Short mmCIF file of N, CA and C in Angstrom, two decimals:
data_model
loop_
_atom_site.label_atom_id
_atom_site.label_comp_id
_atom_site.label_asym_id
_atom_site.label_seq_id
_atom_site.Cartn_x
_atom_site.Cartn_y
_atom_site.Cartn_z
N UNK A 1 -18.49 -11.65 -18.52
CA UNK A 1 -17.21 -11.69 -17.87
C UNK A 1 -17.28 -12.60 -16.66
N UNK A 2 -16.29 -13.40 -16.48
CA UNK A 2 -16.21 -14.27 -15.30
C UNK A 2 -14.93 -13.93 -14.56
N UNK A 3 -15.05 -13.69 -13.26
CA UNK A 3 -13.89 -13.41 -12.41
C UNK A 3 -13.81 -14.49 -11.33
N UNK A 4 -12.60 -14.79 -10.91
CA UNK A 4 -12.38 -15.80 -9.89
C UNK A 4 -11.62 -15.21 -8.71
N UNK A 5 -12.33 -14.50 -7.81
CA UNK A 5 -11.64 -14.05 -6.60
C UNK A 5 -11.32 -15.26 -5.73
N UNK A 6 -10.56 -15.06 -4.69
CA UNK A 6 -10.12 -16.17 -3.84
C UNK A 6 -11.27 -16.94 -3.22
N UNK A 7 -12.39 -16.27 -2.96
CA UNK A 7 -13.46 -16.92 -2.22
C UNK A 7 -14.65 -17.35 -3.07
N UNK A 8 -14.56 -17.32 -4.42
CA UNK A 8 -15.70 -17.75 -5.21
C UNK A 8 -15.63 -17.37 -6.67
N UNK A 9 -16.82 -17.12 -7.24
CA UNK A 9 -16.95 -16.81 -8.66
C UNK A 9 -17.88 -15.61 -8.82
N UNK A 10 -17.54 -14.72 -9.74
CA UNK A 10 -18.40 -13.58 -10.08
C UNK A 10 -18.65 -13.64 -11.58
N UNK A 11 -19.93 -13.60 -11.96
CA UNK A 11 -20.29 -13.56 -13.38
C UNK A 11 -21.06 -12.27 -13.62
N UNK A 12 -20.62 -11.51 -14.60
CA UNK A 12 -21.32 -10.29 -15.00
C UNK A 12 -21.72 -10.45 -16.46
N UNK A 13 -22.99 -10.15 -16.74
CA UNK A 13 -23.48 -10.26 -18.11
C UNK A 13 -24.36 -9.07 -18.43
N UNK A 14 -24.07 -8.42 -19.53
CA UNK A 14 -24.91 -7.30 -19.99
C UNK A 14 -26.04 -7.90 -20.81
N UNK A 15 -27.26 -7.47 -20.50
CA UNK A 15 -28.41 -7.92 -21.27
C UNK A 15 -28.99 -6.71 -21.99
N UNK A 16 -29.60 -6.97 -23.13
CA UNK A 16 -30.23 -5.90 -23.89
C UNK A 16 -31.72 -6.11 -23.87
N UNK A 17 -32.44 -5.07 -23.48
CA UNK A 17 -33.90 -5.11 -23.47
C UNK A 17 -34.37 -4.24 -24.63
N UNK A 18 -35.08 -4.87 -25.56
CA UNK A 18 -35.53 -4.19 -26.76
C UNK A 18 -37.05 -4.02 -26.74
N UNK A 19 -37.54 -2.99 -27.43
CA UNK A 19 -38.98 -2.85 -27.57
C UNK A 19 -39.45 -3.71 -28.75
N UNK A 20 -40.72 -3.65 -29.10
CA UNK A 20 -41.28 -4.48 -30.16
C UNK A 20 -40.67 -4.20 -31.52
N UNK A 21 -40.14 -3.01 -31.72
CA UNK A 21 -39.55 -2.64 -33.00
C UNK A 21 -38.05 -2.89 -33.05
N UNK A 22 -37.49 -3.42 -31.99
CA UNK A 22 -36.07 -3.73 -31.96
C UNK A 22 -35.18 -2.61 -31.47
N UNK A 23 -35.77 -1.55 -30.95
CA UNK A 23 -34.98 -0.44 -30.41
C UNK A 23 -34.53 -0.75 -28.98
N UNK A 24 -33.31 -0.40 -28.68
CA UNK A 24 -32.75 -0.65 -27.36
C UNK A 24 -33.42 0.24 -26.32
N UNK A 25 -33.96 -0.38 -25.27
CA UNK A 25 -34.59 0.35 -24.18
C UNK A 25 -33.60 0.48 -23.02
N UNK A 26 -33.05 -0.64 -22.60
CA UNK A 26 -32.11 -0.66 -21.49
C UNK A 26 -31.02 -1.69 -21.78
N UNK A 27 -29.88 -1.56 -21.14
CA UNK A 27 -28.81 -2.54 -21.26
C UNK A 27 -28.13 -2.69 -19.90
N UNK A 28 -28.87 -3.21 -18.91
CA UNK A 28 -28.27 -3.36 -17.57
C UNK A 28 -27.28 -4.52 -17.52
N UNK A 29 -26.46 -4.48 -16.51
CA UNK A 29 -25.53 -5.59 -16.24
C UNK A 29 -26.08 -6.35 -15.06
N UNK A 30 -26.21 -7.66 -15.23
CA UNK A 30 -26.65 -8.52 -14.14
C UNK A 30 -25.42 -9.21 -13.58
N UNK A 31 -25.31 -9.21 -12.26
CA UNK A 31 -24.14 -9.79 -11.61
C UNK A 31 -24.58 -10.88 -10.65
N UNK A 32 -23.86 -11.99 -10.71
CA UNK A 32 -24.09 -13.11 -9.80
C UNK A 32 -22.79 -13.40 -9.09
N UNK A 33 -22.86 -13.51 -7.77
CA UNK A 33 -21.68 -13.86 -6.96
C UNK A 33 -21.99 -15.14 -6.19
N UNK A 34 -21.11 -16.09 -6.29
CA UNK A 34 -21.24 -17.34 -5.54
C UNK A 34 -19.99 -17.56 -4.73
N UNK A 35 -20.16 -17.81 -3.46
CA UNK A 35 -19.02 -18.12 -2.59
C UNK A 35 -18.62 -19.57 -2.81
N UNK A 36 -17.34 -19.80 -2.82
CA UNK A 36 -16.82 -21.16 -3.00
C UNK A 36 -16.89 -21.88 -1.66
N UNK A 37 -17.53 -23.03 -1.69
CA UNK A 37 -17.59 -23.87 -0.49
C UNK A 37 -16.45 -24.87 -0.55
N UNK A 38 -16.78 -26.09 -0.26
CA UNK A 38 -15.76 -27.14 -0.31
C UNK A 38 -15.61 -27.72 -1.71
N UNK A 39 -16.52 -27.36 -2.63
CA UNK A 39 -16.45 -27.92 -3.97
C UNK A 39 -15.36 -27.24 -4.80
N UNK A 40 -15.12 -27.80 -5.98
CA UNK A 40 -14.12 -27.25 -6.88
C UNK A 40 -14.66 -25.97 -7.54
N UNK A 41 -13.77 -25.19 -8.10
CA UNK A 41 -14.15 -23.93 -8.74
C UNK A 41 -15.14 -24.18 -9.88
N UNK A 42 -14.96 -25.26 -10.64
CA UNK A 42 -15.85 -25.56 -11.76
C UNK A 42 -17.29 -25.76 -11.28
N UNK A 43 -17.47 -26.39 -10.13
CA UNK A 43 -18.80 -26.62 -9.58
C UNK A 43 -19.42 -25.30 -9.10
N UNK A 44 -18.60 -24.44 -8.52
CA UNK A 44 -19.09 -23.12 -8.09
C UNK A 44 -19.50 -22.31 -9.31
N UNK A 45 -18.69 -22.38 -10.38
CA UNK A 45 -19.01 -21.66 -11.62
C UNK A 45 -20.32 -22.18 -12.21
N UNK A 46 -20.52 -23.48 -12.23
CA UNK A 46 -21.76 -24.05 -12.77
C UNK A 46 -22.96 -23.59 -11.95
N UNK A 47 -22.82 -23.54 -10.63
CA UNK A 47 -23.91 -23.08 -9.77
C UNK A 47 -24.23 -21.61 -10.05
N UNK A 48 -23.22 -20.80 -10.24
CA UNK A 48 -23.42 -19.38 -10.56
C UNK A 48 -24.11 -19.23 -11.92
N UNK A 49 -23.72 -20.04 -12.90
CA UNK A 49 -24.34 -19.97 -14.22
C UNK A 49 -25.81 -20.37 -14.16
N UNK A 50 -26.13 -21.39 -13.39
CA UNK A 50 -27.55 -21.80 -13.24
C UNK A 50 -28.35 -20.68 -12.59
N UNK A 51 -27.78 -20.03 -11.60
CA UNK A 51 -28.46 -18.92 -10.92
C UNK A 51 -28.68 -17.75 -11.88
N UNK A 52 -27.69 -17.46 -12.71
CA UNK A 52 -27.83 -16.40 -13.70
C UNK A 52 -28.95 -16.74 -14.69
N UNK A 53 -29.01 -17.98 -15.14
CA UNK A 53 -30.07 -18.39 -16.07
C UNK A 53 -31.45 -18.23 -15.43
N UNK A 54 -31.58 -18.59 -14.16
CA UNK A 54 -32.87 -18.42 -13.46
C UNK A 54 -33.25 -16.94 -13.38
N UNK A 55 -32.26 -16.08 -13.09
CA UNK A 55 -32.53 -14.65 -12.99
C UNK A 55 -33.01 -14.10 -14.33
N UNK A 56 -32.36 -14.52 -15.42
CA UNK A 56 -32.74 -14.05 -16.74
C UNK A 56 -34.12 -14.54 -17.13
N UNK A 57 -34.43 -15.78 -16.79
CA UNK A 57 -35.75 -16.33 -17.10
C UNK A 57 -36.84 -15.59 -16.31
N UNK A 58 -36.58 -15.31 -15.04
CA UNK A 58 -37.54 -14.56 -14.21
C UNK A 58 -37.76 -13.15 -14.78
N UNK A 59 -36.69 -12.51 -15.23
CA UNK A 59 -36.80 -11.18 -15.81
C UNK A 59 -37.64 -11.23 -17.09
N UNK A 60 -37.40 -12.23 -17.92
CA UNK A 60 -38.15 -12.36 -19.16
C UNK A 60 -39.64 -12.58 -18.87
N UNK A 61 -39.95 -13.44 -17.90
CA UNK A 61 -41.35 -13.69 -17.55
C UNK A 61 -42.02 -12.43 -17.01
N UNK A 62 -41.29 -11.65 -16.22
CA UNK A 62 -41.84 -10.42 -15.67
C UNK A 62 -42.17 -9.43 -16.79
N UNK A 63 -41.28 -9.32 -17.76
CA UNK A 63 -41.52 -8.41 -18.89
C UNK A 63 -42.71 -8.87 -19.71
N UNK A 64 -42.80 -10.17 -19.97
CA UNK A 64 -43.92 -10.70 -20.76
C UNK A 64 -45.26 -10.52 -20.04
N UNK A 65 -45.28 -10.67 -18.71
CA UNK A 65 -46.52 -10.47 -17.95
C UNK A 65 -47.01 -9.04 -18.04
N UNK A 66 -46.09 -8.10 -18.10
CA UNK A 66 -46.45 -6.70 -18.18
C UNK A 66 -46.89 -6.30 -19.59
N UNK A 67 -46.74 -7.21 -20.54
CA UNK A 67 -47.14 -6.90 -21.91
C UNK A 67 -46.08 -6.18 -22.71
N UNK A 68 -44.84 -6.34 -22.34
CA UNK A 68 -43.75 -5.71 -23.07
C UNK A 68 -43.01 -4.72 -22.21
N UNK A 69 -42.04 -4.09 -22.83
CA UNK A 69 -41.17 -3.18 -22.09
C UNK A 69 -41.74 -1.78 -22.03
N UNK A 70 -42.21 -1.28 -23.14
CA UNK A 70 -42.63 0.10 -23.23
C UNK A 70 -43.92 0.36 -22.59
#
């Protein structure tokens, strides 16, 4: 979901964390908020999307380092 309040952009995305057998372990919602500066809304949205991608990649690396979810 993407919301556009007056001062920026909010992106909420539900992610599914599965175990090795494909069973759902968790389904948290990750939220990214970016304040709009002088740039256009599209640029703020792109910045928020890049930040969300970095957060998801960091989460994936953390899970893999631990040897899985369970």
